[in-house]
PDB file of C-alpha atoms in Angstrom:
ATOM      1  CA  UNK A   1      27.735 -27.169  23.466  1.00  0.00           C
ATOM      2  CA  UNK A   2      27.252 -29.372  20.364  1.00  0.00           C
ATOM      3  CA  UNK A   3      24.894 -29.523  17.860  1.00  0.00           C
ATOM      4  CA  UNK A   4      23.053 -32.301  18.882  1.00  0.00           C
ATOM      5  CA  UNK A   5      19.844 -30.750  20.684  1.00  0.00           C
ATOM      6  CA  UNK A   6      16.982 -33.023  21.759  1.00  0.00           C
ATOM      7  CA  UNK A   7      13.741 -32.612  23.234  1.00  0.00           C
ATOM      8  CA  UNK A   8      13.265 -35.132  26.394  1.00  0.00           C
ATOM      9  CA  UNK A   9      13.314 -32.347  28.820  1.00  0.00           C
ATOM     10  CA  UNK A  10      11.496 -30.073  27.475  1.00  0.00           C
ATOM     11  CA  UNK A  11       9.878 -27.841  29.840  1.00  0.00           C
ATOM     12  CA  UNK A  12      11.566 -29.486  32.563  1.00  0.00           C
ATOM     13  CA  UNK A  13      13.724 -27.033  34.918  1.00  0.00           C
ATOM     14  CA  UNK A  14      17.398 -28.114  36.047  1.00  0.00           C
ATOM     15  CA  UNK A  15      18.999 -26.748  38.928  1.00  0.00           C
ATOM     16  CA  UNK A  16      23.016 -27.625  38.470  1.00  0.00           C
ATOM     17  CA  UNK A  17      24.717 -26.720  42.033  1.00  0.00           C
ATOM     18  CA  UNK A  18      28.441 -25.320  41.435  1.00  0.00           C
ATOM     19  CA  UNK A  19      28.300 -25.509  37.917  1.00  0.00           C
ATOM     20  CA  UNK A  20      30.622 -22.621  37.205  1.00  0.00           C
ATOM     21  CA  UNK A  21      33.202 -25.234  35.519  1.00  0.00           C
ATOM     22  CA  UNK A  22      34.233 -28.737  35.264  1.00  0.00           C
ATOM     23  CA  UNK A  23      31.856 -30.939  35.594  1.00  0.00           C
ATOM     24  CA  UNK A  24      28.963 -28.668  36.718  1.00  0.00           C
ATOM     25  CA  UNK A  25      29.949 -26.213  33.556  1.00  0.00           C
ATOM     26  CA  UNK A  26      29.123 -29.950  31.406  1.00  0.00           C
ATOM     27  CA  UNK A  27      26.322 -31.271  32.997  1.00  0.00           C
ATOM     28  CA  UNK A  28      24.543 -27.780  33.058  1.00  0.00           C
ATOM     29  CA  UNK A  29      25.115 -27.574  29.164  1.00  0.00           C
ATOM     30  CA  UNK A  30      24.319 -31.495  28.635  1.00  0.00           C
ATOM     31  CA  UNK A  31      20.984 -30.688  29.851  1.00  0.00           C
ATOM     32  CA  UNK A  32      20.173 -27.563  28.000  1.00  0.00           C
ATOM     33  CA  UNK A  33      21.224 -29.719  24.749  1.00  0.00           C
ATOM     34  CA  UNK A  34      18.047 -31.725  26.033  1.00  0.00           C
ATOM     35  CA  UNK A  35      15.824 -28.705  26.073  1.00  0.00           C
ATOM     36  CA  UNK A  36      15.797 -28.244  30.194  1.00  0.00           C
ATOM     37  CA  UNK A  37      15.844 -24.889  31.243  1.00  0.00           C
ATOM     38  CA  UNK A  38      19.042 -25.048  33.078  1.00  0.00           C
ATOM     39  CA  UNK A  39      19.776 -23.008  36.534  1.00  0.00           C
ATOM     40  CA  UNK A  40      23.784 -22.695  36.541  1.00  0.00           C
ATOM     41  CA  UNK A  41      24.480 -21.804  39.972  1.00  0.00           C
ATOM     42  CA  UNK A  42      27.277 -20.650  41.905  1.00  0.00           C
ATOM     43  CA  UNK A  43      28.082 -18.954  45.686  1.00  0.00           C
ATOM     44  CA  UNK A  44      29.674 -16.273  44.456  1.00  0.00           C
ATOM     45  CA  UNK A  45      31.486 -16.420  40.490  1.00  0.00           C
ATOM     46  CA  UNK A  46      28.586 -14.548  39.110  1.00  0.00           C
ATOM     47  CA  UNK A  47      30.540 -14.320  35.614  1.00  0.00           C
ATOM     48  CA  UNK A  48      31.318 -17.583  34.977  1.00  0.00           C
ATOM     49  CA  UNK A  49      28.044 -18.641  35.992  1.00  0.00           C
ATOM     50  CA  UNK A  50      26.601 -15.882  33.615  1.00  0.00           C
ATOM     51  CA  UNK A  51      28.985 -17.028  31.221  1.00  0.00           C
ATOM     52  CA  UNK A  52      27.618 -20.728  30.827  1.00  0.00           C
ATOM     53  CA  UNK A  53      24.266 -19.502  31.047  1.00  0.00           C
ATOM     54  CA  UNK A  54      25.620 -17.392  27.822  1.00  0.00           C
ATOM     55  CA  UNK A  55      26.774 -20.405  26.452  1.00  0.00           C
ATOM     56  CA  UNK A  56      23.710 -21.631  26.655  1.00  0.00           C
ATOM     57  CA  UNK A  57      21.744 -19.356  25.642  1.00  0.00           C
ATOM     58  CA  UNK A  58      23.865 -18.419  22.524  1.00  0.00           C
ATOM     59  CA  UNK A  59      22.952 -21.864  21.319  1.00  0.00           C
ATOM     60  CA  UNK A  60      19.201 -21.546  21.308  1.00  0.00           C
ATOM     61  CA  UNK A  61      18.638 -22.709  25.105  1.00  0.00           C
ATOM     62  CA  UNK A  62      16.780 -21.024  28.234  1.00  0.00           C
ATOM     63  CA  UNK A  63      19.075 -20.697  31.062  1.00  0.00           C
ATOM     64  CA  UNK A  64      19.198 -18.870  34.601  1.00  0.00           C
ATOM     65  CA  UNK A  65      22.116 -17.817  36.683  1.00  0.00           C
ATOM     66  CA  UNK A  66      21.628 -17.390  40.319  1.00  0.00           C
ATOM     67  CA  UNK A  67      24.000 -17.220  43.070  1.00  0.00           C
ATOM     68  CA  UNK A  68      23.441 -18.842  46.967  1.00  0.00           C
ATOM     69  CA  UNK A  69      25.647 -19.988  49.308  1.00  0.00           C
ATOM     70  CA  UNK A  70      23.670 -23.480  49.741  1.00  0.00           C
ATOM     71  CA  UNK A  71      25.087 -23.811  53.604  1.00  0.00           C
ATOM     72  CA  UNK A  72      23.171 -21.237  55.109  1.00  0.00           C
ATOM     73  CA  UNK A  73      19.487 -22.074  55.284  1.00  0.00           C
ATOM     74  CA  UNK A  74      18.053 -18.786  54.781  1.00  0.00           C
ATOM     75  CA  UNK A  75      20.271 -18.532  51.366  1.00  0.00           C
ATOM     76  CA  UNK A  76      18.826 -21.554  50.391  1.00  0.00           C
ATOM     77  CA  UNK A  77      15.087 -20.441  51.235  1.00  0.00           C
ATOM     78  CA  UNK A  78      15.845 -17.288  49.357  1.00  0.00           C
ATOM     79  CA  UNK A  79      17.305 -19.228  46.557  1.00  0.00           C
ATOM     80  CA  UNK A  80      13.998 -21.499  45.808  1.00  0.00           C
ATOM     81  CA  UNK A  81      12.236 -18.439  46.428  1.00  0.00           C
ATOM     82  CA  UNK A  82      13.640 -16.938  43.323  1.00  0.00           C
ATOM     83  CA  UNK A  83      13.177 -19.528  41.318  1.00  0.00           C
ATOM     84  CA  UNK A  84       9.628 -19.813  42.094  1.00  0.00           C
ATOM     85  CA  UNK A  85       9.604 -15.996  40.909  1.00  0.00           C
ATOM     86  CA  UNK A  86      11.677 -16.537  37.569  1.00  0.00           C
ATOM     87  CA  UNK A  87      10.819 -19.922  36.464  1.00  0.00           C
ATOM     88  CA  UNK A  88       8.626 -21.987  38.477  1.00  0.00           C
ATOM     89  CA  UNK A  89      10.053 -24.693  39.847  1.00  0.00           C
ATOM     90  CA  UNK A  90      12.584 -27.751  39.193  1.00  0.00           C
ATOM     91  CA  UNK A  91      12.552 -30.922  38.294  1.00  0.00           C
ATOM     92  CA  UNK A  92      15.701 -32.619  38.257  1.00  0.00           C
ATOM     93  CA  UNK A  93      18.700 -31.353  40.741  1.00  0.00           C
ATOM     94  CA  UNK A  94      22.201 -31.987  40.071  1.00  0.00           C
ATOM     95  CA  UNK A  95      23.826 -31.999  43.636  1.00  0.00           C
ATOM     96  CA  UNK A  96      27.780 -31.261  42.205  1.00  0.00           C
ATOM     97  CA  UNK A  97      28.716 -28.195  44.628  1.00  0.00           C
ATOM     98  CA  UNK A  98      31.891 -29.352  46.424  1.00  0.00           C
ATOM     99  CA  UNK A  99      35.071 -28.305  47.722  1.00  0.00           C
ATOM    100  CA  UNK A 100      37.945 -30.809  46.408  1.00  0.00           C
ATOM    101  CA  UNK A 101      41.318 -29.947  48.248  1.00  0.00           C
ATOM    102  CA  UNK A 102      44.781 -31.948  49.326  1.00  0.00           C
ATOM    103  CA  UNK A 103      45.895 -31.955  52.556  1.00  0.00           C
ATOM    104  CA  UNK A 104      47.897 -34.183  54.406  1.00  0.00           C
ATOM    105  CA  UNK A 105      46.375 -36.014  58.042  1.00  0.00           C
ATOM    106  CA  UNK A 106      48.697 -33.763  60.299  1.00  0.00           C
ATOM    107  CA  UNK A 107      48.065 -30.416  58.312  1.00  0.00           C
ATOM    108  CA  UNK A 108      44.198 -30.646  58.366  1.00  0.00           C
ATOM    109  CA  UNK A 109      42.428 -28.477  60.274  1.00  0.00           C
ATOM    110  CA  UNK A 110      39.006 -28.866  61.671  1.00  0.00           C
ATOM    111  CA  UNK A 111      37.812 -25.344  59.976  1.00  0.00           C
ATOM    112  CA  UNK A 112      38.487 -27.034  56.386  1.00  0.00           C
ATOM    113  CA  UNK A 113      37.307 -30.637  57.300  1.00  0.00           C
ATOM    114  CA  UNK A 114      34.279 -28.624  58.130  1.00  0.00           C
ATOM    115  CA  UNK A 115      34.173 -26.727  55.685  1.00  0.00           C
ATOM    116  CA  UNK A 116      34.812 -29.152  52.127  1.00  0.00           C
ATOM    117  CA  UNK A 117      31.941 -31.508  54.221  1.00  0.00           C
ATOM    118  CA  UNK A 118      29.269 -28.744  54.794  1.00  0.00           C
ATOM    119  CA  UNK A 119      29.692 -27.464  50.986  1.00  0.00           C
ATOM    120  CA  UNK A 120      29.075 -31.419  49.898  1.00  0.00           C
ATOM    121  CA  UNK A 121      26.752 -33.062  52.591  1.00  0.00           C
ATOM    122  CA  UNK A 122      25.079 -30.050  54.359  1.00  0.00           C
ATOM    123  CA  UNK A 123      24.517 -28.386  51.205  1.00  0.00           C
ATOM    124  CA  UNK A 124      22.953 -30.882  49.413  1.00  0.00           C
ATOM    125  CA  UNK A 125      20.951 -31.541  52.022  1.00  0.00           C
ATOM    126  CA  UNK A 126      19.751 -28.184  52.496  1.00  0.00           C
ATOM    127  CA  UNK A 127      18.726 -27.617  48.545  1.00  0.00           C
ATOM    128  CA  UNK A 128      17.272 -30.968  48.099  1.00  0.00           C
ATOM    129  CA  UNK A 129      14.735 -30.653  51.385  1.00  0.00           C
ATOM    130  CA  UNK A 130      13.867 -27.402  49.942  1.00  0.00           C
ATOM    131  CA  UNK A 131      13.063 -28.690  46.686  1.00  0.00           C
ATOM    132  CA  UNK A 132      11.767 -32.251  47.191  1.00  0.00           C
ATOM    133  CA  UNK A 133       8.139 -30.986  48.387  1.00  0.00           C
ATOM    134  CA  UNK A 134       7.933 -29.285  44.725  1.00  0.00           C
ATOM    135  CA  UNK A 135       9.169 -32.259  42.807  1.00  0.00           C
ATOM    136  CA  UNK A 136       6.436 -34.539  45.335  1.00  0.00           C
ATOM    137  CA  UNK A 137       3.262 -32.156  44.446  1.00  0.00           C
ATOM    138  CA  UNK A 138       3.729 -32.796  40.509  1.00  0.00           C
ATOM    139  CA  UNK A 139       4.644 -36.484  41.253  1.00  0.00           C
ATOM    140  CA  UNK A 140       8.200 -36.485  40.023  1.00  0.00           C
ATOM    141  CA  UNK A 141      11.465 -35.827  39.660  1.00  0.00           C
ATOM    142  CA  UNK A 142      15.282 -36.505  39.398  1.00  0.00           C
ATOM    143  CA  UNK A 143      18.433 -35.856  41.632  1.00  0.00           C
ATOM    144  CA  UNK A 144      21.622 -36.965  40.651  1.00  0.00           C
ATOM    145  CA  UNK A 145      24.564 -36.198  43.532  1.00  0.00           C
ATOM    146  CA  UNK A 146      27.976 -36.230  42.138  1.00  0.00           C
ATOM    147  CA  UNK A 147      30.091 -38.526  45.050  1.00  0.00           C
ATOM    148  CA  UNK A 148      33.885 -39.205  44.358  1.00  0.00           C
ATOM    149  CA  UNK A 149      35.814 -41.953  43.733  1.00  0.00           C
ATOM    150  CA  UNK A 150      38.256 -41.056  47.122  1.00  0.00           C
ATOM    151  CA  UNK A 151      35.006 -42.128  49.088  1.00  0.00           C
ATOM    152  CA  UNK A 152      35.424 -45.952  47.536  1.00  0.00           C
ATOM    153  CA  UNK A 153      39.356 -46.167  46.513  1.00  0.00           C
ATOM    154  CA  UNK A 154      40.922 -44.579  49.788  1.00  0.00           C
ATOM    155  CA  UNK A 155      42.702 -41.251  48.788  1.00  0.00           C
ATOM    156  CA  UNK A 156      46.006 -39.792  49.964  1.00  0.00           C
ATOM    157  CA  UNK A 157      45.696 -36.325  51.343  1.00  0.00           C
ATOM    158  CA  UNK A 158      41.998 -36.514  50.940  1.00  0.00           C
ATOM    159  CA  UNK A 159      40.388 -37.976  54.275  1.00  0.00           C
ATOM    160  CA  UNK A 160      38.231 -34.622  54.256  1.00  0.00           C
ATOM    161  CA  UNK A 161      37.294 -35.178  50.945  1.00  0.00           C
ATOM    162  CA  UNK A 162      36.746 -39.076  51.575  1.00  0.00           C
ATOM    163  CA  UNK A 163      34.309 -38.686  54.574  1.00  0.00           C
ATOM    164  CA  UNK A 164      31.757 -35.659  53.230  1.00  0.00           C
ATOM    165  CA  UNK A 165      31.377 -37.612  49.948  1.00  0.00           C
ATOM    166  CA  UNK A 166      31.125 -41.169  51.843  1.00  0.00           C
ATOM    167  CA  UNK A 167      28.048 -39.324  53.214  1.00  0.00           C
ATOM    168  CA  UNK A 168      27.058 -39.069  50.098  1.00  0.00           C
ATOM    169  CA  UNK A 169      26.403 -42.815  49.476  1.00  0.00           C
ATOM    170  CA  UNK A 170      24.196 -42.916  52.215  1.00  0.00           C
ATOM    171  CA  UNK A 171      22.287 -39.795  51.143  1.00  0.00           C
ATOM    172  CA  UNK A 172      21.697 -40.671  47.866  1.00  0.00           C
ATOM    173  CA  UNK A 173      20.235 -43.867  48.438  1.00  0.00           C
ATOM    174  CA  UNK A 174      17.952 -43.047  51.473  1.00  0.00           C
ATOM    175  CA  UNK A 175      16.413 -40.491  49.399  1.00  0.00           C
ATOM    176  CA  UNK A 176      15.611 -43.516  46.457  1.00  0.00           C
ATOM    177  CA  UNK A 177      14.645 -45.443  49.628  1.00  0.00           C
ATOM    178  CA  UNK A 178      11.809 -42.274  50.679  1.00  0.00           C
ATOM    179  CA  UNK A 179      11.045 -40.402  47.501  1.00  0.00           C
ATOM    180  CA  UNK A 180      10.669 -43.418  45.301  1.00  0.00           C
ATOM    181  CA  UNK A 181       7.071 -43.500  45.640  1.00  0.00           C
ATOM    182  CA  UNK A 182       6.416 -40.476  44.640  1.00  0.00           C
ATOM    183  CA  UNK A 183       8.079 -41.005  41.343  1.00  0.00           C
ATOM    184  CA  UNK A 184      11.721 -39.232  42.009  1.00  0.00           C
ATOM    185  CA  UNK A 185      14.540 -41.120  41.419  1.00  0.00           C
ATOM    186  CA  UNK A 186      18.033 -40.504  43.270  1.00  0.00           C
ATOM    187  CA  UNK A 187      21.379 -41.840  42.152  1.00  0.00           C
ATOM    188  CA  UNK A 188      24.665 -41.333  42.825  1.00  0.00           C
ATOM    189  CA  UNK A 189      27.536 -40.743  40.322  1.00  0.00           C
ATOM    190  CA  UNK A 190      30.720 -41.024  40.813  1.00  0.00           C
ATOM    191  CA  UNK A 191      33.414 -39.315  38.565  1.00  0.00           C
ATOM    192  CA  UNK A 192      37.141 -40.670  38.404  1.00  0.00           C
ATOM    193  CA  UNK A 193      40.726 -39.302  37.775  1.00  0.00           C
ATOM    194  CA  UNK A 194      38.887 -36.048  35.806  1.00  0.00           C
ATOM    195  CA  UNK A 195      40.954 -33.725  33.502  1.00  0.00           C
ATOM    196  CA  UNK A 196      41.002 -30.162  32.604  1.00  0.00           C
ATOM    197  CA  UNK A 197      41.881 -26.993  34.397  1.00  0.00           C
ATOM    198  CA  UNK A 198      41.526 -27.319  38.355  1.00  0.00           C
ATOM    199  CA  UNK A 199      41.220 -24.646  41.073  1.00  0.00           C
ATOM    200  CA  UNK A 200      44.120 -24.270  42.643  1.00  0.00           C
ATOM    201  CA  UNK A 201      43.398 -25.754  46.304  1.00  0.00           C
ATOM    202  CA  UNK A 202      42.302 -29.387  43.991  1.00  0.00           C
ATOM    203  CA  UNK A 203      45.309 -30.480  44.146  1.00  0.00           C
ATOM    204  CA  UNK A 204      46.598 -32.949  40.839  1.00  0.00           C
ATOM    205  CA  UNK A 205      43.473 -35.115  40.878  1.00  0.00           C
ATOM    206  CA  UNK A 206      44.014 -37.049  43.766  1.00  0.00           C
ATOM    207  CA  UNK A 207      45.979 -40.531  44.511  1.00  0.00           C
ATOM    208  CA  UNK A 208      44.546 -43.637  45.698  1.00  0.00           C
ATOM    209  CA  UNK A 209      45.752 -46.340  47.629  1.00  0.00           C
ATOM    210  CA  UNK A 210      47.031 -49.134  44.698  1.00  0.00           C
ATOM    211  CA  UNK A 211      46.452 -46.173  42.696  1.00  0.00           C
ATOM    212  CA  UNK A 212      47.409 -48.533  39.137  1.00  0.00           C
ATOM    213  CA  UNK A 213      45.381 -45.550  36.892  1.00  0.00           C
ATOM    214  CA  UNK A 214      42.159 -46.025  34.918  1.00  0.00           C
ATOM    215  CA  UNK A 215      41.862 -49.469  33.189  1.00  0.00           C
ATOM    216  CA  UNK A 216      41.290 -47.105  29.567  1.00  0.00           C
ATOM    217  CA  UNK A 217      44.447 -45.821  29.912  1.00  0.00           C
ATOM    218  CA  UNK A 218      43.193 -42.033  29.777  1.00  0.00           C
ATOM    219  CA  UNK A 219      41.917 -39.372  32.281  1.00  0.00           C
ATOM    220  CA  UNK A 220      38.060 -38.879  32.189  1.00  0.00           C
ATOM    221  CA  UNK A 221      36.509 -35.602  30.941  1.00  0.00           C
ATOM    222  CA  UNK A 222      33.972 -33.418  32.173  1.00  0.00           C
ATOM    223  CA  UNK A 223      31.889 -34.720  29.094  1.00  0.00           C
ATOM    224  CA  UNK A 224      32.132 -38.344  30.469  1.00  0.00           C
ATOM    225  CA  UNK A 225      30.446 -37.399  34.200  1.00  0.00           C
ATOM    226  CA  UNK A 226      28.088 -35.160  32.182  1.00  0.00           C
ATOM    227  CA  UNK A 227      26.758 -37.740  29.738  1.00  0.00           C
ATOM    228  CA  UNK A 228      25.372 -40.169  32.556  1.00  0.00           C
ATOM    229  CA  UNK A 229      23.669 -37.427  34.416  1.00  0.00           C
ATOM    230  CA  UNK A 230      22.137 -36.463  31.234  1.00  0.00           C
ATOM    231  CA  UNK A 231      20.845 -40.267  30.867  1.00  0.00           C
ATOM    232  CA  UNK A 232      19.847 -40.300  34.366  1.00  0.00           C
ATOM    233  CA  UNK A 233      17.683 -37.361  34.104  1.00  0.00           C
ATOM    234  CA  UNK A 234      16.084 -38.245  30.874  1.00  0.00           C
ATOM    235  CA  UNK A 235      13.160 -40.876  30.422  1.00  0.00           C
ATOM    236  CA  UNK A 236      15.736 -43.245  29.999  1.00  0.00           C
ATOM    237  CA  UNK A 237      16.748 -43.444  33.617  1.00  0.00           C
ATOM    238  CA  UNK A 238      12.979 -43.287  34.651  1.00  0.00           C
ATOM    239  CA  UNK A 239      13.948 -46.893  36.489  1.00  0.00           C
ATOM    240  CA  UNK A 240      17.009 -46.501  37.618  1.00  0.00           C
ATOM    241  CA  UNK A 241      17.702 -45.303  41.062  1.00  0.00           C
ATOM    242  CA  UNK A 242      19.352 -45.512  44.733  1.00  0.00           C
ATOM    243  CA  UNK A 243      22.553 -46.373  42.867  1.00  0.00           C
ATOM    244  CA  UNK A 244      25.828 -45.499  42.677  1.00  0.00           C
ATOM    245  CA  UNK A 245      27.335 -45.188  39.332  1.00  0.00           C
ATOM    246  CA  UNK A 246      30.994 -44.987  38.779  1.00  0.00           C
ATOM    247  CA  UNK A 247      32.508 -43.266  35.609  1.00  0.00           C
ATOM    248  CA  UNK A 248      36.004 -44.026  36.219  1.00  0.00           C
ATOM    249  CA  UNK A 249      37.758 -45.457  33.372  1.00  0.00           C
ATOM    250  CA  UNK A 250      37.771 -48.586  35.688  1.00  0.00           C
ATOM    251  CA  UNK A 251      39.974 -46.840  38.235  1.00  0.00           C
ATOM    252  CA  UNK A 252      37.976 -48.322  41.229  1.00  0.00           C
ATOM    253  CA  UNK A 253      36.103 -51.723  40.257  1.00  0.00           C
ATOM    254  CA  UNK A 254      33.753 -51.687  42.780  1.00  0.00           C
TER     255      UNK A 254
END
């Protein structure tokens, strides 16, 4: 974390879906340097998710680590169960729990297809209809899903990818469409060529049909995703919603 620590979430609760590492590791600490009480979640990496909330912690912020695997519905129930129990509620969800693999057309199996666009689309659904009536009751709330730039730019080896965070584009703004009055906003955000360590099924970052490389000349970071959720959730993206944000370098130019 750095030293710059605000307060425009104070006493707000963030839930941060997969945020073990990479992005969900940044946004998770972005929003504890805002004063949220952050919820670093993971289905099953209890020490890495123990270690952010560490991280956190160590630098003066609340945090919670709590595992669920967000595609069964009863894990889910259990999960917002337990943080009714520990710390209340939430107010702003960070949808970022995904699968990202490579595999080629003819090598792609229906049991991953399935299973990358359950962990993206199903998932999200699943923890943001369990958490929406919450966020309704106090008369607001954020949820930023993290799509991916495969969805927009056509990606090689990635047409299981491509389709569950497609979905996403659709999700996203339907719930702006439904929720917005009742004061939650819903955006999209969609990261680019990312760096940093990868798991190993992720593949090199993925290629892209005309793939000419981000316009900046770099790959993104973790920190770059991380700083626009942090805006969206803040009062500062009080009037922004239903839509998609790229943070790309200028990789795709919508």
């Amino acid at each position: 974390m750095s030293n710059r620590r605000g307060t425009p979430l104070a006493g707000k609760v963030a839930l941060v879906t997969g945020s073990a590492r990479r992005i969900g590791r940044a946004a998770a600490l972005a929003l504890a340097e805002e004063s949220a009480h952050v919820i670093t979640h993971a289905r099953s990496s209890v020490a890495e998710i123990e270690s952010v909330a560490d991280e956190i912690r160590a630098a003066g912020g609340q945090a919670t680590a709590l595992l669920a695997d967000i595609t069964d519905e009863a894990a889910v129930e259990r999960l917002v169960e337990e943080i009714h129990e520990r710390v209340g509620r939430v107010d702003i969800l960070v949808n970022n729990a995904a699968i990202r693999s490579e595999r080629a057309l003819a090598d792609l199996d229906l049991a991953t297809f399935r299973s990358v666009y359950t962990v993206a689309v199903e998932g999200a659904f699943l923890v943001t209809r369990a958490l929406v009536p919450d966020m309704v009751a106090r008369g607001g709330g954020r949820i930023v899903t993290i799509g991916g730039v495969s969805a927009h730019a056509g990606a090689i080896d990635r047409l299981h990818v491509a389709t569950a965070k497609s979905a996403l584009i659709g999700f996203a703004k339907a719930l702006a469409a439904e929720l917005g009055d009742h004061g939650i906003t819903s955006n999209l955000v969609v990261p680019g060529r990312i760096g940093g360590k990868r798991s190993a099924t992720s593949g090199a970052g993925g290629r892209f049909a005309g793939d000419r490389g981000p316009i900046v000349n770099r790959e993104g970071e973790p920190n770059d995703v991380a700083e626009v959720i942090r805006m969206l959730a803040s009062p500062a993206g009080g009037y922004i919603t239903g839509q998609t944000i790229h943070v790309s370098g200028g990789l795709y130019l919508p």
